[in-house]
Amino acid sequence: MLRQLYIRNFTLIDELDVTFNTGFSVITGETGAGKSIILGAVGLLLGSRADAKQIKTGADKCIIEAHFDLSQYDLQSLFDENDIDYDAHDCIIRREVSSNGKSRAFVNDTPVGLNILKELGGHLVDIHSQHQNLLLQKEDFQLGVLDVIAADGNLKDEYQSSFKAYKKAEKQLQQLHEKIESTKENEDFLRFQVNEIEQAHLEEGMQEALEQESETIAHAEEIKSGLYLVDNLLNGDETGIVQQLKQASQSLHSIEKVYPKVKGLCDRINSSYIELKDISEEISGGIDDIDFDPAKQEEINDKLDTLYSLQQKFHASTVRGLLDTLEDFRQQLHDIEYGEEELAVLEKERDRLMTYAESLATKLTMSRRHAAGQVEREMQNRLIPLGMPNIRFKVELLEKSLAEDGADKVQFLFSANKSTALQPVAQIASGGEISRVMLSLKAMISNAVKLPTIIFDEIDTGVSGRVAEQMAQIMYEMGETGRQVISITHLPQIAAMGTTHYRVSKQETQQGTTSHMVSLSQKERIMEIAQMLSGNDISDAAIENAKSLLKISI
C-alpha cells in the first residue's frame, strides 16, 4: 500500500508531504485545485513519460518520492532479479526530472530504468481514470477479467508455453520449406558451381605454394646466377672458403699436441667447415634444380588464374573461403535431396505441438465458460443496486483461431432496459453506466485477487444521489477487506464514506499559484462536505446534511 507521498517543485506544488492510510480514502477540492497534478506525480512514479514543463517555474528539478508497504505482496523475486535491495515494509520509489529534460528513477536508492519502474508500478498502484473506461472496448481486458475470475493462471501459463512451442515449430517448418523451394529452383546451377570448384582440386596452402613456384620460375636466371656465384666462393679450387677452412683446421690440428690452446679453436673451425660444406652441397643441388621451364610456368599460371577467377566469382579471398563456399553448396544440395524427410519430421512435431496446444485451449475455454456464468450473475447483482433495476449483462464467448491468449473471443454485452437488445457495453452504455460497470468489475476482481492500491479518478461521473451512495459503499467495502482505495470525487455522498478525507486547494501568492493537500479533521470534513452540498455560502441546513452524511460512514 501507499504509505507516504512527497512532491517538490512539480507544476503548482512547491512541497507536499502526505501520509496515507489503509481503507477507503477520499480526495476532494474544487476543479483546477490540483487533484490531477497529484495523479500526474503518482503517474511519474509508475513510469509515465517525464516532461521538463512539469517542473515548477524557477526550479532546476522536481522530485516525487513515495513509500510503499510491500508486506502483502509477493514481490521479492522481482527485486532479486533486478539486483535491488528489498525491504517489505518500506519500499522507496523516487523520480527526479531536471530542467534539461533528463529523468532519473530509483528504487531503494538503486537507479532503475523506466521498464522496471513500470513493471513494479503495475504491482503497486492501479489508477482508474475516465481514460481507463476505454478498456471496455478491448477484448484482452475483457478476457483478462474472465481469467482472473476463473483463477486459471497455471493453465493459461501452460497453454501459452505450448502455443509458443507450436508457433516456433511452425516457423521452423515454414523456413525449411521456403529454403528447399528456393534451392530447388537453383539445383542445376548449384551442381554446376560445385563441379566448377571441385575441378580446381583445391587444397589449403596451395595458393601460396603456386605463387612461390611461379615467382621462382620467373626469376630462374637471376636465382641460378646468384647460386653459381656463392657456389664458386665456397668451392673455388684454391680460393674456395670450404677448402681454406679445411686447410686451416688441418694446420691447427698439426700443432695441437705441442700447443694445446688451439684445440678449442680447431674444433670451432672444424664445426664451421662442416656447416659450410653442408650449405655448399645444398647450393650445388639447388643449381641443378633451378631451370627456366616455360611449360611449367604456363601450367602454374593457369592454375593461379583459375584460382583467382574462382575467388573473384565467389567473393572469397582465400582457398579456405572457396572450400567453405563449396561445403555450403554441397549442404544445399543435401537439403534438396533429403529435405522432404526433414520436412516430414518437422511437420509431425508441429502437428504434435498443435494438438497439445488445442487440448489446453479447450480446457481454457471450459474454465472461461464456467467463469462467464459467474461474472454474469455477480455483475447483475452488483449493478441492480447501482440504479439499474433492469440490467442485463452477458459474457459472449466465440471461437477463434489459436492465439497466444487461447481460442476464445470474448465480448461483454449490456442492456440497461428490458426493451433494448444486448449490445457491446462500450457501444451503448452512457458515461455514468460505464463508470458503474467498471467499478463493479474492479470490486469483483478485488474479491478474486489481491489488487494493488486503487485510485479512482472521478469514477462518480454521471451519477448522483442514491446511486452515488451505493458506489461509495462498494469502494468502502473494498477498503475494509484489507485494500487501500482512494477516490477523487466531487460528490458529497462519496466523500462522506471515506475513512480518511484529504482536501486539495490552490492559493495565489506573490510567487504564483500553488496547490496544497491536507488531511481533514472531523470538523473540517463537515465544512468541506457542507460546501460540496451548498457551494461557498454554507448554510446551516448544509452543515446538518453534512453531519447526517458523515454518520452514515461511522
Coordinates of C-alpha atoms in Angstrom, one line a residue:
M1 CA 0.0 0.0 0.0
L2 CA 1.0 3.6 -0.5
R3 CA 2.1 5.0 2.9
Q4 CA 3.6 8.4 2.1
L5 CA 3.9 10.7 -0.9
Y6 CA 6.4 13.5 -1.2
I7 CA 6.3 16.0 -4.0
R8 CA 8.6 19.0 -4.6
N9 CA 8.6 21.6 -7.4
F10 CA 6.1 19.7 -9.5
T11 CA 3.9 22.1 -11.6
L12 CA 1.9 24.1 -9.0
I13 CA 3.2 22.2 -6.0
D14 CA 6.1 23.8 -4.0
E15 CA 6.3 21.0 -1.5
L16 CA 3.8 18.4 -0.4
D17 CA 4.3 15.6 2.2
V18 CA 1.2 13.4 2.7
T19 CA 0.7 10.2 4.7
F20 CA -1.9 7.7 3.5
N21 CA -3.9 5.1 5.5
T22 CA -5.4 1.8 4.7
G23 CA -9.1 1.5 3.9
F24 CA -11.1 3.9 1.9
S25 CA -9.8 7.5 1.5
V26 CA -11.3 10.3 -0.5
I27 CA -9.7 13.4 -2.1
T28 CA -11.9 16.5 -2.7
G29 CA -11.3 20.0 -3.9
E30 CA -12.6 22.5 -6.5
T31 CA -12.0 21.9 -10.2
G32 CA -8.5 23.1 -11.0
A33 CA -7.2 22.9 -7.4
G34 CA -4.6 20.4 -8.3
K35 CA -6.0 16.9 -7.9
S36 CA -4.9 15.9 -11.4
I37 CA -1.5 17.3 -10.6
I38 CA -1.1 14.8 -7.7
L39 CA -2.3 12.0 -10.1
G40 CA 0.3 13.1 -12.6
A41 CA 3.0 12.9 -9.9
V42 CA 2.0 9.4 -9.0
G43 CA 2.0 8.5 -12.7
L44 CA 5.6 9.5 -12.9
L45 CA 6.4 7.1 -10.1
L46 CA 4.7 4.4 -12.2
G47 CA 6.9 5.1 -15.2
S48 CA 4.9 7.6 -17.3
R49 CA 6.9 9.9 -19.6
A50 CA 8.6 12.9 -18.0
D51 CA 8.5 16.4 -19.3
A52 CA 10.6 19.4 -18.3
K53 CA 7.5 21.5 -18.4
Q54 CA 6.2 19.7 -15.3
I55 CA 8.9 21.4 -13.3
K56 CA 7.7 24.4 -11.3
T57 CA 8.7 27.7 -12.8
G58 CA 12.1 28.8 -11.4
A59 CA 13.2 25.4 -10.1
D60 CA 16.0 23.3 -11.5
K61 CA 14.3 19.9 -11.0
C62 CA 11.3 18.3 -9.4
I63 CA 11.3 15.3 -7.1
I64 CA 8.5 12.8 -6.5
E65 CA 9.0 10.1 -3.8
A66 CA 6.7 7.5 -2.4
H67 CA 7.0 4.9 0.4
F68 CA 5.2 1.6 -0.1
D69 CA 4.5 -1.3 2.3
L70 CA 5.0 -4.5 0.3
S71 CA 4.4 -6.9 3.0
Q72 CA 1.1 -8.1 1.5
Y73 CA 2.7 -8.7 -2.0
D74 CA 5.0 -11.4 -3.2
L75 CA 7.5 -9.2 -4.9
Q76 CA 10.9 -10.2 -3.6
S77 CA 11.8 -12.2 -6.7
L78 CA 11.3 -9.0 -8.8
F79 CA 13.8 -7.2 -6.7
D80 CA 16.2 -10.1 -6.7
E81 CA 16.1 -10.4 -10.5
N82 CA 17.0 -6.7 -10.9
D83 CA 19.6 -6.6 -8.1
I84 CA 17.6 -4.2 -6.0
D85 CA 17.6 -4.2 -2.2
Y86 CA 14.3 -5.5 -0.8
D87 CA 12.5 -4.1 2.2
A88 CA 9.0 -5.4 2.5
H89 CA 7.9 -2.7 4.9
D90 CA 9.4 0.4 3.3
C91 CA 10.0 0.4 -0.4
I92 CA 11.1 3.9 -1.6
I93 CA 10.4 4.9 -5.2
R94 CA 11.9 8.2 -6.4
R95 CA 11.7 10.0 -9.7
E96 CA 13.7 13.2 -10.5
V97 CA 13.1 15.3 -13.6
S98 CA 15.7 18.0 -14.4
S99 CA 15.1 21.2 -16.3
N100 CA 17.1 19.9 -19.3
G101 CA 14.5 17.2 -19.7
K102 CA 16.6 14.3 -18.3
S103 CA 14.8 11.9 -15.9
R104 CA 16.2 9.5 -13.3
A105 CA 14.4 6.8 -11.3
F106 CA 15.4 5.0 -8.2
V107 CA 14.0 2.1 -6.2
N108 CA 15.5 1.9 -2.7
D109 CA 18.3 4.2 -3.9
T110 CA 19.2 1.8 -6.8
P111 CA 19.0 3.5 -10.3
V112 CA 16.5 1.7 -12.5
G113 CA 15.1 2.0 -16.0
L114 CA 11.5 3.0 -16.8
N115 CA 10.8 -0.6 -17.8
I116 CA 11.5 -1.8 -14.2
L117 CA 9.6 1.2 -12.8
K118 CA 6.5 0.3 -15.0
E119 CA 6.7 -3.3 -14.0
L120 CA 7.0 -2.6 -10.3
G121 CA 4.4 0.2 -10.5
G122 CA 1.9 -2.2 -12.1
H123 CA 2.0 -4.3 -8.9
L124 CA 1.6 -1.3 -6.6
V125 CA -0.9 1.2 -7.9
D126 CA -3.9 0.9 -10.3
I127 CA -5.1 4.4 -11.4
H128 CA -8.7 4.2 -12.7
S129 CA -9.5 7.3 -14.8
Q130 CA -12.1 8.1 -17.4
H131 CA -9.4 7.0 -19.9
Q132 CA -9.4 3.6 -18.4
N133 CA -13.1 3.2 -19.2
L134 CA -11.9 2.7 -22.8
L135 CA -10.6 -0.7 -21.6
L136 CA -14.2 -2.0 -22.0
Q137 CA -13.6 -1.7 -25.8
K138 CA -10.6 -4.0 -25.6
E139 CA -11.0 -7.7 -25.9
D140 CA -7.9 -8.6 -24.0
F141 CA -9.2 -6.6 -21.0
Q142 CA -12.5 -8.5 -21.0
L143 CA -10.7 -11.8 -21.5
G144 CA -8.4 -10.9 -18.6
V145 CA -11.4 -10.4 -16.3
L146 CA -12.6 -13.9 -17.1
D147 CA -9.2 -15.4 -16.4
V148 CA -9.0 -13.6 -13.1
I149 CA -12.4 -14.9 -12.0
A150 CA -11.6 -18.4 -13.5
A151 CA -8.4 -18.4 -11.5
D152 CA -6.8 -20.3 -14.4
G153 CA -3.4 -18.7 -14.2
N154 CA -1.4 -22.0 -14.2
L155 CA -3.5 -23.4 -17.0
K156 CA -3.1 -20.3 -19.0
D157 CA 0.7 -20.2 -18.4
E158 CA 0.9 -23.8 -19.6
Y159 CA -1.1 -23.1 -22.7
Q160 CA 1.0 -20.1 -23.6
S161 CA 4.2 -22.1 -23.3
S162 CA 2.7 -24.8 -25.5
F163 CA 1.5 -22.2 -28.0
K164 CA 4.9 -20.6 -28.3
A165 CA 6.5 -24.0 -28.8
Y166 CA 3.9 -24.8 -31.5
K167 CA 4.5 -21.4 -33.3
K168 CA 8.2 -21.9 -33.1
A169 CA 8.0 -25.3 -34.8
E170 CA 5.6 -23.9 -37.4
K171 CA 8.1 -21.1 -38.2
Q172 CA 11.0 -23.6 -38.5
L173 CA 8.8 -25.7 -40.8
Q174 CA 8.0 -22.7 -43.0
Q175 CA 11.6 -21.6 -43.1
L176 CA 12.8 -25.0 -44.2
H177 CA 10.0 -25.3 -46.8
E178 CA 11.0 -21.9 -48.3
K179 CA 14.6 -22.8 -48.2
I180 CA 14.0 -26.0 -50.1
E181 CA 11.8 -24.4 -52.6
S182 CA 14.4 -21.7 -53.2
T183 CA 17.3 -24.1 -53.6
K184 CA 15.3 -26.4 -55.9
E185 CA 15.0 -23.6 -58.4
N186 CA 18.8 -23.3 -58.4
E187 CA 19.6 -27.0 -58.2
D188 CA 21.2 -27.3 -61.7
F189 CA 23.2 -24.1 -61.2
L190 CA 24.3 -25.4 -57.7
R191 CA 25.6 -28.6 -59.3
F192 CA 27.4 -26.6 -61.9
Q193 CA 29.1 -24.4 -59.3
V194 CA 30.1 -27.5 -57.2
N195 CA 31.6 -29.1 -60.2
E196 CA 33.4 -25.9 -61.2
I197 CA 35.1 -25.6 -57.7
E198 CA 35.8 -29.3 -57.4
Q199 CA 37.7 -29.3 -60.8
A200 CA 40.2 -26.9 -59.3
H201 CA 41.3 -29.7 -56.8
L202 CA 41.7 -27.2 -54.0
E203 CA 43.9 -27.8 -51.0
E204 CA 44.7 -25.4 -48.2
G205 CA 48.1 -23.8 -48.8
M206 CA 48.1 -24.4 -52.5
Q207 CA 47.8 -20.8 -53.4
E208 CA 50.9 -19.7 -51.5
A209 CA 52.9 -22.7 -52.9
L210 CA 51.9 -21.9 -56.5
E211 CA 52.6 -18.2 -56.2
Q212 CA 56.0 -19.0 -54.8
E213 CA 56.8 -21.5 -57.5
S214 CA 55.7 -19.1 -60.2
E215 CA 57.9 -16.4 -58.7
T216 CA 60.9 -18.8 -58.7
I217 CA 60.5 -19.8 -62.3
A218 CA 60.1 -16.2 -63.4
H219 CA 63.4 -15.3 -61.8
A220 CA 65.2 -18.6 -62.6
E221 CA 68.2 -17.0 -64.4
E222 CA 68.7 -14.5 -61.6
I223 CA 68.5 -17.2 -59.0
K224 CA 70.8 -19.5 -60.8
S225 CA 73.4 -16.8 -61.3
G226 CA 73.4 -15.9 -57.6
L227 CA 73.7 -19.6 -56.7
Y228 CA 76.7 -20.0 -59.1
L229 CA 78.5 -17.1 -57.5
V230 CA 78.0 -18.4 -54.0
D231 CA 79.0 -21.9 -55.0
N232 CA 82.2 -20.6 -56.6
L233 CA 83.0 -18.6 -53.4
L234 CA 82.5 -21.7 -51.3
N235 CA 84.1 -24.3 -53.6
G236 CA 86.7 -22.5 -55.7
D237 CA 89.8 -24.6 -56.4
E238 CA 92.3 -22.7 -54.4
T239 CA 90.3 -19.8 -53.0
G240 CA 87.1 -21.6 -52.0
I241 CA 86.1 -20.9 -48.4
V242 CA 85.3 -24.5 -47.7
Q243 CA 88.8 -25.7 -48.9
Q244 CA 90.5 -22.9 -47.0
L245 CA 88.7 -23.8 -43.8
K246 CA 89.7 -27.4 -44.2
Q247 CA 93.3 -26.4 -44.6
A248 CA 93.1 -24.1 -41.5
S249 CA 91.6 -26.9 -39.5
Q250 CA 94.4 -29.3 -40.6
S251 CA 97.1 -26.7 -39.8
L252 CA 95.8 -26.1 -36.2
H253 CA 95.3 -29.8 -35.7
S254 CA 99.0 -30.4 -36.6
I255 CA 100.3 -28.2 -33.7
E256 CA 97.6 -29.3 -31.2
K257 CA 100.0 -31.6 -29.3
V258 CA 102.7 -29.0 -28.8
Y259 CA 100.3 -26.1 -28.4
P260 CA 97.1 -27.4 -26.6
K261 CA 95.4 -24.0 -26.5
V262 CA 94.5 -24.3 -30.2
K263 CA 92.3 -27.3 -29.6
G264 CA 89.2 -25.2 -28.9
L265 CA 89.9 -23.1 -32.0
C266 CA 90.4 -26.1 -34.1
D267 CA 87.1 -27.5 -33.0
R268 CA 85.3 -24.3 -33.8
I269 CA 86.9 -24.0 -37.3
N270 CA 86.1 -27.7 -37.9
S271 CA 82.4 -27.1 -37.0
S272 CA 82.2 -24.1 -39.4
Y273 CA 83.8 -26.2 -42.1
I274 CA 81.1 -28.9 -41.7
E275 CA 78.3 -26.4 -41.7
L276 CA 79.6 -24.5 -44.8
K277 CA 80.3 -27.8 -46.6
D278 CA 76.6 -28.8 -46.0
I279 CA 75.4 -25.4 -47.2
S280 CA 77.7 -25.7 -50.3
E281 CA 76.1 -29.1 -51.2
E282 CA 72.6 -27.7 -50.9
I283 CA 73.5 -24.8 -53.1
S284 CA 75.1 -27.1 -55.7
G285 CA 71.9 -29.2 -55.6
G286 CA 69.8 -26.0 -56.0
I287 CA 71.7 -25.1 -59.1
D288 CA 70.6 -28.3 -60.7
D289 CA 67.0 -27.8 -59.6
I290 CA 66.6 -24.3 -60.9
D291 CA 65.8 -24.1 -64.5
F292 CA 63.5 -21.9 -66.6
D293 CA 60.7 -24.1 -67.8
P294 CA 58.1 -22.2 -69.9
A295 CA 55.7 -25.1 -70.0
K296 CA 55.8 -25.5 -66.2
Q297 CA 55.4 -21.7 -65.7
E298 CA 52.3 -21.8 -68.0
E299 CA 50.8 -24.7 -66.1
I300 CA 51.3 -22.9 -62.8
N301 CA 49.9 -19.6 -64.1
D302 CA 46.9 -21.4 -65.5
K303 CA 46.2 -22.9 -62.0
L304 CA 46.6 -19.5 -60.4
D305 CA 44.3 -17.8 -63.0
T306 CA 41.7 -20.4 -62.2
L307 CA 42.1 -19.8 -58.5
Y308 CA 41.9 -16.0 -58.8
S309 CA 38.9 -16.3 -61.0
L310 CA 37.0 -18.6 -58.6
Q311 CA 37.9 -16.2 -55.7
Q312 CA 36.5 -13.2 -57.6
K313 CA 33.4 -15.1 -58.7
F314 CA 32.5 -16.4 -55.2
H315 CA 33.7 -13.4 -53.2
A316 CA 36.5 -15.3 -51.4
S317 CA 39.9 -14.0 -50.5
T318 CA 41.5 -17.4 -49.7
V319 CA 41.4 -21.0 -50.7
R320 CA 39.7 -21.7 -47.3
G321 CA 37.0 -19.3 -48.3
L322 CA 36.4 -21.2 -51.5
L323 CA 36.3 -24.6 -49.6
D324 CA 33.7 -23.1 -47.2
T325 CA 31.6 -22.0 -50.2
L326 CA 31.9 -25.5 -51.7
E327 CA 30.7 -27.0 -48.5
D328 CA 27.8 -24.6 -48.4
F329 CA 26.8 -25.6 -51.9
R330 CA 27.1 -29.3 -51.0
Q331 CA 24.9 -28.7 -48.0
Q332 CA 22.2 -27.0 -50.1
L333 CA 22.2 -30.0 -52.5
H334 CA 22.0 -32.3 -49.5
D335 CA 19.0 -30.3 -48.2
I336 CA 17.3 -30.7 -51.6
E337 CA 18.0 -34.4 -51.6
Y338 CA 16.9 -35.1 -48.0
G339 CA 14.8 -32.0 -47.4
E340 CA 11.5 -33.9 -47.8
E341 CA 12.5 -36.2 -45.0
E342 CA 13.3 -33.3 -42.7
L343 CA 10.0 -31.6 -43.6
A344 CA 8.1 -34.7 -42.7
V345 CA 9.9 -34.8 -39.3
L346 CA 9.1 -31.2 -38.6
E347 CA 5.5 -31.5 -39.8
K348 CA 5.0 -34.4 -37.4
E349 CA 6.5 -32.3 -34.5
R350 CA 4.4 -29.3 -35.5
D351 CA 1.2 -31.3 -35.5
R352 CA 2.0 -32.9 -32.1
L353 CA 2.6 -29.5 -30.5
M354 CA -0.5 -28.0 -32.2
T355 CA -2.7 -30.9 -30.9
Y356 CA -1.4 -30.4 -27.4
A357 CA -2.0 -26.6 -27.6
E358 CA -5.5 -27.2 -28.8
S359 CA -6.2 -29.6 -25.9
L360 CA -5.1 -27.0 -23.4
A361 CA -7.1 -24.3 -25.3
T362 CA -10.2 -26.5 -24.9
K363 CA -9.6 -26.7 -21.1
L364 CA -9.1 -23.0 -21.0
T365 CA -12.4 -22.4 -22.9
M366 CA -14.2 -24.7 -20.4
S367 CA -12.8 -22.8 -17.5
R368 CA -13.7 -19.4 -19.1
R369 CA -17.3 -20.6 -19.8
H370 CA -17.8 -21.5 -16.2
A371 CA -16.3 -18.1 -15.1
A372 CA -18.6 -16.3 -17.6
G373 CA -21.7 -17.5 -15.8
Q374 CA -20.2 -16.4 -12.5
V375 CA -19.4 -12.9 -14.0
E376 CA -22.9 -12.5 -15.4
R377 CA -24.6 -13.3 -12.1
E378 CA -22.2 -11.2 -10.0
M379 CA -22.3 -8.2 -12.3
Q380 CA -26.1 -8.2 -12.4
N381 CA -26.2 -8.4 -8.6
R382 CA -23.8 -5.5 -8.3
L383 CA -25.4 -3.3 -10.9
I384 CA -29.0 -3.6 -9.8
P385 CA -28.4 -1.6 -6.5
L386 CA -26.5 1.0 -8.6
G387 CA -29.7 2.3 -10.2
M388 CA -30.0 -0.3 -13.0
P389 CA -33.0 -2.5 -12.0
N390 CA -33.5 -3.9 -15.4
I391 CA -29.8 -4.6 -16.1
R392 CA -28.8 -7.5 -18.3
F393 CA -25.2 -8.4 -18.6
K394 CA -23.9 -11.3 -20.7
V395 CA -20.5 -12.6 -21.5
E396 CA -20.3 -13.8 -25.0
L397 CA -17.6 -16.3 -25.9
L398 CA -16.9 -17.1 -29.5
E399 CA -14.4 -19.4 -31.1
K400 CA -11.3 -18.0 -32.9
S401 CA -8.1 -19.4 -34.3
L402 CA -5.4 -20.4 -31.8
A403 CA -3.7 -17.3 -30.5
E404 CA -1.4 -16.5 -27.6
D405 CA -4.3 -15.9 -25.2
G406 CA -6.2 -19.1 -26.3
A407 CA -9.0 -19.9 -28.8
D408 CA -11.7 -17.6 -27.3
K409 CA -13.0 -14.2 -28.4
V410 CA -14.9 -12.5 -25.6
Q411 CA -17.4 -9.6 -25.6
F412 CA -19.3 -8.1 -22.7
L413 CA -22.9 -7.5 -23.8
F414 CA -25.1 -5.0 -21.9
S415 CA -28.6 -3.6 -21.8
A416 CA -29.9 -1.3 -19.1
N417 CA -33.5 -1.7 -20.3
K418 CA -35.8 -4.6 -20.9
S419 CA -36.7 -3.4 -24.4
T420 CA -33.1 -2.8 -25.5
A421 CA -31.3 -5.6 -27.2
L422 CA -28.0 -6.7 -25.7
Q423 CA -25.1 -5.0 -27.4
P424 CA -21.4 -4.5 -26.6
V425 CA -21.2 -2.5 -23.4
A426 CA -18.7 0.1 -24.7
Q427 CA -21.0 0.9 -27.6
I428 CA -24.3 1.6 -25.9
A429 CA -23.6 2.4 -22.2
S430 CA -23.6 6.0 -21.1
G431 CA -20.7 7.6 -19.3
G432 CA -22.4 7.0 -15.9
E433 CA -23.3 3.5 -16.8
I434 CA -19.8 2.6 -17.9
S435 CA -18.4 4.1 -14.6
R436 CA -20.7 1.8 -12.6
V437 CA -19.8 -1.2 -14.8
M438 CA -16.1 -0.6 -14.3
L439 CA -16.5 -0.1 -10.6
S440 CA -18.4 -3.3 -10.3
L441 CA -15.7 -5.1 -12.4
K442 CA -13.0 -3.8 -10.1
A443 CA -14.9 -4.8 -7.0
M444 CA -15.5 -8.3 -8.4
I445 CA -11.9 -8.7 -9.4
S446 CA -10.7 -7.4 -6.0
N447 CA -12.5 -10.3 -4.4
A448 CA -10.7 -12.8 -6.6
V449 CA -7.2 -11.4 -6.4
K450 CA -5.2 -9.0 -4.3
L451 CA -5.3 -5.8 -6.2
P452 CA -2.7 -3.1 -5.5
T453 CA -3.6 0.4 -4.3
I454 CA -6.6 1.5 -6.4
I455 CA -7.1 5.2 -7.2
F456 CA -10.5 6.1 -8.7
D457 CA -10.3 9.4 -10.5
E458 CA -13.9 10.8 -10.6
I459 CA -15.5 7.4 -11.2
D460 CA -18.7 9.0 -10.0
T461 CA -19.1 11.0 -13.2
G462 CA -22.7 10.9 -14.4
V463 CA -24.2 9.7 -11.1
S464 CA -25.7 11.3 -8.0
G465 CA -28.0 10.7 -5.1
R466 CA -28.7 7.1 -4.0
V467 CA -26.5 5.6 -6.8
A468 CA -23.5 7.7 -5.6
E469 CA -24.1 6.3 -2.1
Q470 CA -24.1 2.8 -3.4
M471 CA -20.9 3.4 -5.3
A472 CA -19.3 4.8 -2.2
Q473 CA -20.5 1.8 -0.2
I474 CA -18.8 -0.5 -2.8
M475 CA -15.5 1.4 -2.5
Y476 CA -15.8 1.5 1.3
E477 CA -16.3 -2.3 1.4
M478 CA -13.3 -2.8 -0.9
G479 CA -11.2 -0.8 1.5
E480 CA -12.5 -2.7 4.5
T481 CA -11.2 -6.0 3.2
G482 CA -7.5 -5.1 3.5
R483 CA -7.2 -3.0 0.4
Q484 CA -6.3 0.6 0.0
V485 CA -8.8 2.5 -2.1
I486 CA -8.5 6.2 -2.9
S487 CA -11.3 8.1 -4.7
I488 CA -11.0 11.6 -6.2
T489 CA -14.6 12.8 -6.1
H490 CA -16.9 15.8 -6.4
L491 CA -19.9 14.1 -4.7
P492 CA -20.6 14.6 -1.0
Q493 CA -22.2 11.2 -0.7
I494 CA -18.9 9.5 -1.7
A495 CA -16.7 12.0 0.3
A496 CA -18.7 11.2 3.4
M497 CA -17.9 7.5 3.2
G498 CA -14.1 7.9 3.4
T499 CA -12.3 6.8 6.5
T500 CA -9.7 9.4 5.7
H501 CA -10.5 12.7 3.9
Y502 CA -8.0 14.9 2.0
R503 CA -8.7 18.3 0.6
V504 CA -6.7 19.8 -2.3
S505 CA -6.8 23.6 -2.7
K506 CA -4.9 26.2 -4.5
Q507 CA -3.6 29.5 -3.3
E508 CA -2.5 32.7 -5.0
T509 CA 0.8 34.1 -3.8
Q510 CA 3.3 36.7 -5.0
Q511 CA 5.3 33.9 -6.5
G512 CA 2.3 32.5 -8.3
T513 CA -0.4 29.9 -7.8
T514 CA 0.4 26.9 -5.6
S515 CA -1.5 23.7 -4.7
H516 CA -1.8 22.2 -1.3
M517 CA -3.2 18.9 0.1
V518 CA -4.1 18.3 3.7
S519 CA -5.9 15.6 5.8
L520 CA -9.1 17.0 7.3
S521 CA -10.2 16.7 10.9
Q522 CA -13.8 15.6 11.6
K523 CA -14.9 19.3 12.0
E524 CA -13.1 20.3 8.7
R525 CA -14.8 17.4 7.0
I526 CA -18.2 18.7 8.0
M527 CA -17.5 22.1 6.5
E528 CA -15.9 20.6 3.3
I529 CA -18.9 18.3 2.7
A530 CA -21.3 21.2 3.5
Q531 CA -19.5 23.3 0.9
M532 CA -19.8 20.5 -1.6
L533 CA -23.6 20.4 -0.9
S534 CA -24.3 24.1 -1.0
G535 CA -21.4 26.0 -2.5
N536 CA -19.3 28.7 -1.0
D537 CA -22.3 30.1 1.0
I538 CA -22.5 27.3 3.6
S539 CA -26.0 27.2 5.2
D540 CA -26.9 25.6 8.5
A541 CA -29.0 23.1 6.6
A542 CA -26.0 22.1 4.5
I543 CA -24.0 21.6 7.7
E544 CA -26.7 19.4 9.2
N545 CA -26.9 17.5 6.0
A546 CA -23.1 17.0 6.0
K547 CA -23.3 15.7 9.6
S548 CA -26.0 13.3 8.5
L549 CA -24.0 12.0 5.6
L550 CA -21.0 11.5 7.9
K551 CA -23.0 9.5 10.3
I552 CA -23.6 7.0 7.5
S553 CA -19.9 6.2 7.4
I554 CA -19.3 5.8 11.2

